[in-house]
Every structure is written in C-alpha cells, then in structure tokens.
PDB file of C-alpha atoms in Angstrom:
ATOM      1  CA  MET A   3     152.305-192.116 -55.310  1.00 43.00           C
ATOM      2  CA  GLN A   4     151.934-195.833 -55.753  1.00 46.00           C
ATOM      3  CA  LYS A   5     155.258-197.522 -55.105  1.00 49.00           C
ATOM      4  CA  VAL A   6     154.797-200.608 -57.231  1.00 52.00           C
ATOM      5  CA  ASN A   7     152.072-202.036 -59.448  1.00 59.00           C
ATOM      6  CA  ILE A   8     151.911-205.538 -58.031  1.00 65.00           C
ATOM      7  CA  ASN A   9     149.170-208.137 -58.471  1.00 76.00           C
ATOM      8  CA  ILE A  10     147.768-206.359 -61.531  1.00 85.00           C
ATOM      9  CA  PRO A  11     146.192-208.797 -64.023  1.00 92.00           C
ATOM     10  CA  ILE A  12     148.582-208.824 -66.986  1.00 93.00           C
ATOM     11  CA  THR A  13     147.661-210.734 -70.151  1.00 93.00           C
ATOM     12  CA  ILE A  14     150.496-211.297 -72.635  1.00 94.00           C
ATOM     13  CA  THR A  15     149.557-212.574 -76.089  1.00 93.00           C
ATOM     14  CA  GLY A  16     151.973-213.594 -78.813  1.00 93.00           C
ATOM     15  CA  ARG A  17     151.115-213.361 -82.512  1.00 90.00           C
ATOM     16  CA  HIS A  18     153.508-215.260 -84.738  1.00 88.00           C
ATOM     17  CA  VAL A  19     155.908-215.433 -81.779  1.00 88.00           C
ATOM     18  CA  GLU A  20     156.299-217.625 -78.729  1.00 90.00           C
ATOM     19  CA  VAL A  21     156.087-215.743 -75.436  1.00 92.00           C
ATOM     20  CA  THR A  22     159.075-217.167 -73.587  1.00 92.00           C
ATOM     21  CA  ASP A  23     159.537-217.008 -69.835  1.00 94.00           C
ATOM     22  CA  ALA A  24     162.288-214.419 -70.338  1.00 94.00           C
ATOM     23  CA  ILE A  25     160.027-212.114 -72.347  1.00 94.00           C
ATOM     24  CA  ARG A  26     157.152-212.598 -69.890  1.00 93.00           C
ATOM     25  CA  GLU A  27     159.358-211.714 -66.912  1.00 94.00           C
ATOM     26  CA  PHE A  28     160.713-208.677 -68.774  1.00 95.00           C
ATOM     27  CA  VAL A  29     157.211-207.372 -69.535  1.00 94.00           C
ATOM     28  CA  ILE A  30     155.945-207.925 -65.989  1.00 92.00           C
ATOM     29  CA  LYS A  31     159.000-206.197 -64.515  1.00 92.00           C
ATOM     30  CA  LYS A  32     158.488-203.185 -66.804  1.00 91.00           C
ATOM     31  CA  ILE A  33     154.774-202.909 -65.971  1.00 90.00           C
ATOM     32  CA  GLU A  34     155.365-203.232 -62.242  1.00 87.00           C
ATOM     33  CA  GLY A  35     158.056-200.560 -62.536  1.00 86.00           C
ATOM     34  CA  ILE A  36     155.580-197.877 -63.619  1.00 85.00           C
ATOM     35  CA  ARG A  37     155.495-195.456 -60.676  1.00 77.00           C
ATOM     36  CA  ILE A  38     152.645-193.111 -61.498  1.00 74.00           C
ATOM     37  CA  ASP A  39     149.767-192.898 -59.057  1.00 66.00           C
ATOM     38  CA  SER A  40     147.159-191.530 -61.472  1.00 69.00           C
ATOM     39  CA  PRO A  41     145.302-192.973 -63.255  1.00 79.00           C
ATOM     40  CA  LYS A  42     145.240-196.172 -61.206  1.00 84.00           C
ATOM     41  CA  ILE A  43     145.991-199.251 -63.323  1.00 87.00           C
ATOM     42  CA  LEU A  44     143.395-202.031 -63.053  1.00 89.00           C
ATOM     43  CA  GLU A  45     144.411-204.391 -65.881  1.00 91.00           C
ATOM     44  CA  VAL A  46     147.074-204.634 -68.573  1.00 93.00           C
ATOM     45  CA  LYS A  47     146.985-206.369 -71.950  1.00 94.00           C
ATOM     46  CA  VAL A  48     150.160-206.830 -73.975  1.00 95.00           C
ATOM     47  CA  ILE A  49     150.327-208.038 -77.587  1.00 94.00           C
ATOM     48  CA  LEU A  50     153.679-209.050 -79.086  1.00 95.00           C
ATOM     49  CA  ASP A  51     153.704-209.557 -82.839  1.00 94.00           C
ATOM     50  CA  ILE A  52     156.336-210.408 -85.441  1.00 91.00           C
ATOM     51  CA  GLN A  53     155.558-209.546 -89.070  1.00 86.00           C
ATOM     52  CA  ARG A  54     158.424-210.385 -91.398  1.00 80.00           C
ATOM     53  CA  ASP A  55     161.181-207.937 -90.404  1.00 81.00           C
ATOM     54  CA  ARG A  56     159.018-205.966 -87.942  1.00 87.00           C
ATOM     55  CA  GLN A  57     158.653-206.724 -84.261  1.00 92.00           C
ATOM     56  CA  ILE A  58     155.713-204.935 -82.663  1.00 93.00           C
ATOM     57  CA  ALA A  59     154.892-204.432 -79.002  1.00 94.00           C
ATOM     58  CA  GLN A  60     151.474-203.054 -78.031  1.00 94.00           C
ATOM     59  CA  ILE A  61     150.481-202.304 -74.443  1.00 93.00           C
ATOM     60  CA  THR A  62     146.992-201.325 -73.290  1.00 91.00           C
ATOM     61  CA  LEU A  63     146.292-200.139 -69.744  1.00 90.00           C
ATOM     62  CA  PHE A  64     142.744-200.290 -68.414  1.00 88.00           C
ATOM     63  CA  CYS A  65     142.578-197.749 -65.611  1.00 86.00           C
ATOM     64  CA  ALA A  66     140.081-196.418 -63.085  1.00 81.00           C
ATOM     65  CA  ASN A  67     137.306-194.038 -64.229  1.00 78.00           C
ATOM     66  CA  ASN A  68     137.011-195.860 -67.599  1.00 79.00           C
ATOM     67  CA  ILE A  69     140.355-194.499 -68.807  1.00 83.00           C
ATOM     68  CA  THR A  70     142.198-196.560 -71.433  1.00 86.00           C
ATOM     69  CA  ILE A  71     145.790-195.789 -72.380  1.00 87.00           C
ATOM     70  CA  ASP A  72     147.622-197.668 -75.106  1.00 87.00           C
ATOM     71  CA  ALA A  73     150.753-197.382 -77.168  1.00 90.00           C
ATOM     72  CA  SER A  74     152.713-199.474 -79.643  1.00 92.00           C
ATOM     73  CA  THR A  75     156.228-199.552 -81.062  1.00 93.00           C
ATOM     74  CA  GLU A  76     157.794-201.236 -84.075  1.00 92.00           C
ATOM     75  CA  GLY A  77     161.448-202.175 -84.190  1.00 90.00           C
ATOM     76  CA  ALA A  78     164.047-204.779 -85.003  1.00 90.00           C
ATOM     77  CA  ASP A  79     164.327-205.968 -81.384  1.00 92.00           C
ATOM     78  CA  MET A  80     161.354-207.051 -79.276  1.00 93.00           C
ATOM     79  CA  TYR A  81     162.913-206.083 -75.945  1.00 94.00           C
ATOM     80  CA  ALA A  82     163.673-202.584 -77.209  1.00 94.00           C
ATOM     81  CA  ALA A  83     160.130-202.281 -78.593  1.00 94.00           C
ATOM     82  CA  ILE A  84     158.649-203.275 -75.229  1.00 94.00           C
ATOM     83  CA  ASP A  85     160.872-200.800 -73.394  1.00 94.00           C
ATOM     84  CA  GLU A  86     159.939-197.920 -75.736  1.00 94.00           C
ATOM     85  CA  THR A  87     156.237-198.768 -75.509  1.00 93.00           C
ATOM     86  CA  VAL A  88     156.310-198.636 -71.709  1.00 93.00           C
ATOM     87  CA  THR A  89     158.019-195.239 -71.966  1.00 92.00           C
ATOM     88  CA  LYS A  90     155.229-193.982 -74.255  1.00 91.00           C
ATOM     89  CA  VAL A  91     152.566-195.262 -71.862  1.00 90.00           C
ATOM     90  CA  MET A  92     154.203-193.513 -68.899  1.00 89.00           C
ATOM     91  CA  ARG A  93     154.446-190.266 -70.888  1.00 87.00           C
ATOM     92  CA  ARG A  94     150.734-190.401 -71.677  1.00 86.00           C
ATOM     93  CA  MET A  95     149.856-191.170 -68.060  1.00 85.00           C
ATOM     94  CA  ARG A  96     151.790-188.088 -66.951  1.00 84.00           C
ATOM     95  CA  LYS A  97     150.013-185.996 -69.599  1.00 81.00           C
ATOM     96  CA  HIS A  98     146.651-187.229 -68.346  1.00 77.00           C
ATOM     97  CA  LYS A  99     147.496-186.465 -64.714  1.00 75.00           C
ATOM     98  CA  THR A 100     148.744-182.981 -65.612  1.00 76.00           C
ATOM     99  CA  ARG A 101     145.552-182.150 -67.490  1.00 71.00           C
ATOM    100  CA  ILE A 102     143.376-183.420 -64.660  1.00 67.00           C
ATOM    101  CA  LEU A 103     145.300-181.265 -62.162  1.00 64.00           C
ATOM    102  CA  LYS A 104     144.747-178.255 -64.429  1.00 65.00           C
ATOM    103  CA  GLY A 105     141.006-178.897 -64.490  1.00 61.00           C
ATOM    104  CA  PHE A 106     140.847-180.093 -68.089  1.00 53.00           C
ATOM    105  CA  ARG A 107     137.209-181.236 -67.860  1.00 50.00           C
ATOM    106  CA  PRO A 108     135.178-178.354 -69.307  1.00 50.00           C
ATOM    107  CA  HIS A 109     132.013-176.778 -67.996  1.00 47.00           C
ATOM    108  CA  HIS A 110     128.928-177.096 -70.170  1.00 45.00           C
ATOM    109  CA  GLN A 111     129.433-173.749 -71.875  1.00 47.00           C
ATOM    110  CA  GLU A 112     133.216-173.773 -72.150  1.00 46.00           C
ATOM    111  CA  SER A 113     135.555-175.080 -74.822  1.00 47.00           C
ATOM    112  CA  ILE A 114     139.341-175.270 -75.054  1.00 46.00           C
ATOM    113  CA  ARG A 115     139.358-174.274 -78.710  1.00 50.00           C
ATOM    114  CA  HIS A 116     137.130-173.824 -81.689  1.00 51.00           C
ATOM    115  CA  LEU A 117     136.650-177.007 -83.683  1.00 53.00           C
ATOM    116  CA  PRO A 118     135.076-176.825 -87.129  1.00 54.00           C
ATOM    117  CA  GLU A 119     132.137-179.187 -87.441  1.00 54.00           C
ATOM    118  CA  GLY A 120     130.541-180.466 -90.617  1.00 55.00           C
ATOM    119  CA  ILE A 121     127.794-182.890 -91.598  1.00 54.00           C
ATOM    120  CA  TYR A 122     128.593-185.170 -94.512  1.00 52.00           C
ATOM    121  CA  GLU A 123     126.446-187.561 -96.485  1.00 52.00           C
ATOM    122  CA  ALA A 124     127.484-191.185 -96.590  1.00 51.00           C
ATOM    123  CA  ASP A 125     128.182-191.039-100.338  1.00 52.00           C
ATOM    124  CA  VAL A 126     131.181-188.738 -99.822  1.00 47.00           C
ATOM    125  CA  LEU A 127     133.099-191.862 -98.902  1.00 49.00           C
ATOM    126  CA  GLU A 128     132.248-193.590-102.173  1.00 51.00           C
ATOM    127  CA  ASP A 129     134.130-193.287-105.451  1.00 50.00           C
ATOM    128  CA  THR A 130     132.695-190.864-107.976  1.00 49.00           C
ATOM    129  CA  PRO A 131     132.042-192.093-111.562  1.00 52.00           C
ATOM    130  CA  GLU A 132     134.385-189.437-112.956  1.00 54.00           C
ATOM    131  CA  GLU A 133     137.309-190.595-110.842  1.00 53.00           C
ATOM    132  CA  PRO A 134     137.198-194.377-110.534  1.00 52.00           C
ATOM    133  CA  LYS A 135     139.748-195.867-108.209  1.00 52.00           C
ATOM    134  CA  GLU A 136     141.336-199.259-108.248  1.00 56.00           C
ATOM    135  CA  GLU A 137     140.012-201.671-105.680  1.00 55.00           C
ATOM    136  CA  PRO A 138     142.628-202.342-102.997  1.00 55.00           C
ATOM    137  CA  GLU A 139     143.972-205.822-102.518  1.00 55.00           C
ATOM    138  CA  PRO A 140     142.137-207.632 -99.709  1.00 52.00           C
ATOM    139  CA  MET A 141     144.121-208.071 -96.536  1.00 51.00           C
ATOM    140  CA  ILE A 142     143.617-209.833 -93.232  1.00 51.00           C
ATOM    141  CA  ILE A 143     143.082-207.481 -90.325  1.00 53.00           C
ATOM    142  CA  HIS A 144     142.524-208.085 -86.637  1.00 51.00           C
ATOM    143  CA  ARG A 145     138.942-207.496 -85.527  1.00 56.00           C
ATOM    144  CA  GLU A 146     138.696-205.170 -82.532  1.00 59.00           C
ATOM    145  CA  GLY A 147     135.746-204.275 -80.342  1.00 61.00           C
ATOM    146  CA  TYR A 148     134.733-200.639 -79.894  1.00 66.00           C
ATOM    147  CA  THR A 149     132.690-199.265 -77.015  1.00 74.00           C
ATOM    148  CA  LEU A 150     130.658-196.193 -77.907  1.00 82.00           C
ATOM    149  CA  ARG A 151     130.855-193.669 -75.069  1.00 83.00           C
ATOM    150  CA  THR A 152     129.153-190.381 -74.302  1.00 87.00           C
ATOM    151  CA  LEU A 153     131.808-187.672 -74.030  1.00 85.00           C
ATOM    152  CA  TYR A 154     132.398-183.972 -74.336  1.00 84.00           C
ATOM    153  CA  LYS A 155     134.534-183.205 -77.396  1.00 82.00           C
ATOM    154  CA  GLU A 156     137.367-182.093 -75.103  1.00 81.00           C
ATOM    155  CA  GLU A 157     137.281-185.506 -73.422  1.00 81.00           C
ATOM    156  CA  ALA A 158     137.329-187.203 -76.831  1.00 83.00           C
ATOM    157  CA  ILE A 159     140.437-185.212 -77.768  1.00 80.00           C
ATOM    158  CA  MET A 160     142.175-186.207 -74.541  1.00 78.00           C
ATOM    159  CA  ASP A 161     141.199-189.844 -75.118  1.00 79.00           C
ATOM    160  CA  MET A 162     142.773-189.722 -78.593  1.00 77.00           C
ATOM    161  CA  GLU A 163     145.951-188.157 -77.222  1.00 75.00           C
ATOM    162  CA  LEU A 164     146.273-190.963 -74.681  1.00 74.00           C
ATOM    163  CA  ASN A 165     146.155-193.619 -77.402  1.00 73.00           C
ATOM    164  CA  ASP A 166     147.594-194.416 -80.816  1.00 68.00           C
ATOM    165  CA  LYS A 167     144.168-194.259 -82.443  1.00 73.00           C
ATOM    166  CA  PRO A 168     143.867-191.840 -85.395  1.00 80.00           C
ATOM    167  CA  PHE A 169     140.283-190.947 -84.405  1.00 84.00           C
ATOM    168  CA  VAL A 170     137.659-191.343 -81.687  1.00 86.00           C
ATOM    169  CA  LEU A 171     133.987-192.124 -82.347  1.00 88.00           C
ATOM    170  CA  TYR A 172     131.716-190.918 -79.539  1.00 88.00           C
ATOM    171  CA  ARG A 173     128.284-189.553 -78.676  1.00 89.00           C
ATOM    172  CA  ASN A 174     128.427-185.830 -77.976  1.00 89.00           C
ATOM    173  CA  ALA A 175     127.321-185.248 -74.372  1.00 87.00           C
ATOM    174  CA  ARG A 176     125.965-181.790 -75.170  1.00 86.00           C
ATOM    175  CA  ARG A 177     124.057-182.458 -78.394  1.00 84.00           C
ATOM    176  CA  ASN A 178     123.376-186.226 -78.299  1.00 87.00           C
ATOM    177  CA  VAL A 179     124.764-186.879 -81.800  1.00 89.00           C
ATOM    178  CA  LEU A 180     127.457-189.233 -83.067  1.00 90.00           C
ATOM    179  CA  GLN A 181     130.729-187.515 -83.918  1.00 89.00           C
ATOM    180  CA  ILE A 182     134.242-188.464 -84.990  1.00 90.00           C
ATOM    181  CA  VAL A 183     137.150-186.323 -83.859  1.00 88.00           C
ATOM    182  CA  TYR A 184     140.461-186.725 -85.688  1.00 86.00           C
ATOM    183  CA  ARG A 185     143.819-184.996 -86.035  1.00 81.00           C
ATOM    184  CA  ARG A 186     144.370-183.082 -89.257  1.00 81.00           C
ATOM    185  CA  PRO A 187     147.737-183.036 -91.080  1.00 80.00           C
ATOM    186  CA  ASP A 188     148.401-179.500 -89.759  1.00 75.00           C
ATOM    187  CA  GLY A 189     148.123-180.746 -86.164  1.00 72.00           C
ATOM    188  CA  ASP A 190     144.717-179.221 -85.388  1.00 77.00           C
ATOM    189  CA  TYR A 191     141.610-181.252 -84.633  1.00 79.00           C
ATOM    190  CA  ALA A 192     138.435-181.552 -86.685  1.00 85.00           C
ATOM    191  CA  ILE A 193     135.032-183.107 -86.083  1.00 87.00           C
ATOM    192  CA  VAL A 194     132.786-184.993 -88.482  1.00 88.00           C
ATOM    193  CA  GLU A 195     129.173-185.275 -87.381  1.00 86.00           C
ATOM    194  CA  LEU A 196     127.248-188.414 -88.352  1.00 83.00           C
ATOM    195  CA  GLY A 197     123.553-188.037 -88.995  1.00 69.00           C
ATOM    196  CA  GLU A 198     121.026-185.817 -87.257  1.00 56.00           C
ATOM    197  CA  SER A 199     120.313-185.204 -83.594  1.00 46.00           C
ATOM    198  CA  ILE A 200     118.560-187.991 -81.767  1.00 44.00           C
ATOM    199  CA  GLN A 201     115.607-186.791 -79.745  1.00 41.00           C
ATOM    200  CA  ALA A 202     115.632-187.963 -76.131  1.00 36.00           C
TER     201      ALA A 202
END
C-alpha cells in the first residue's frame, strides 16, 4: 500500500473565490493523506467554486490504466466541502479496487446483468407539436472536454459509478456502436444506442 501520495501534480483552480495559501495547504494535505494503493494516482485537479450561498469543491483524480475518479460536494463551508469530497473519492477508489480483485472485467460472452437496449431516432428529443414546451432561460455553463472511449458496457457502468456523471457515452467494444448508459430512477441501468453499427 502506498504510504503517502507525494510529488503528485495537483492543480487547484478557484472560480469566484481566491485560493489562499491556507486552502491550498489544506487541499494538498488531504490529497497526500489518501492511503489507497490502487488505482495509482498520477495527477489531481481541484476546482473550488462559490455560487451565491453555495460553496462547491470538485476533485478529479487521473489514475493509471486510464481510470478517472471524480466527486463533488456542495455546502456552506469550503473546508467541510473539500473534506467530504476527499472522503467520496476514497470510497470510490476502494469500490474500484474491490471490483478489480473480484475480477469485474467480463469475458466476451459474459454479462453482470441484463440491460435493456433500445434504438431511438433523434427526433424523440424534440418537442412535439401537440405538446409545445416553453424555451428554457439561457444560462452560462462551463464547457468540458469529453474523450470517447471503447469499453464493454460493464466497464462503462463501473466508470459511471466512480464519478458524479449521470451518464457515460462510449463505443461498445463488442458491437462497435455508440451507446449511452445511464442510471434509471429505480436504480437499475439502461442503455440508449445511437445510430447503426459501423462496419470495420
């Protein structure tokens, strides 16, 4: 087990808040205090944001084997939000290690559960003439990059569980099609398939 996470590149960004030396030292101490040997941490990015009465801490770990683990917490106190976010990250790292030890990666013909799959046309996302909806007020959002990866659906599920993302877009390693896996309100997972198979 790795004793300390020293000399890891840690980038701390403040949005609407100044990153003081005290906050920086607190974050670095918390990151270096993570004592989990798998997955190995290669880089850490931390975003601290204050939006009116909300203080948000988001931590993203970039680990070996292309594993990304992130978590975020909202609260009234930034230090408490950072502390809780580190706890979430550690919990997800332990979950990942446990699943790897249990041989979570499936064989080509195996599956951990049945997932319903469906193909939908693009117009299902558009408003129908019979039920017009009001246009939402425009809002400023942060642009984020997204790397499309080739995964088995079981790997996509594990990737979603390791992060705060509500869905994962990926290329199915078995069928070479784009799919989105997401968590349904009842707690199960579902897959939406985008388009037709792409011939190799």
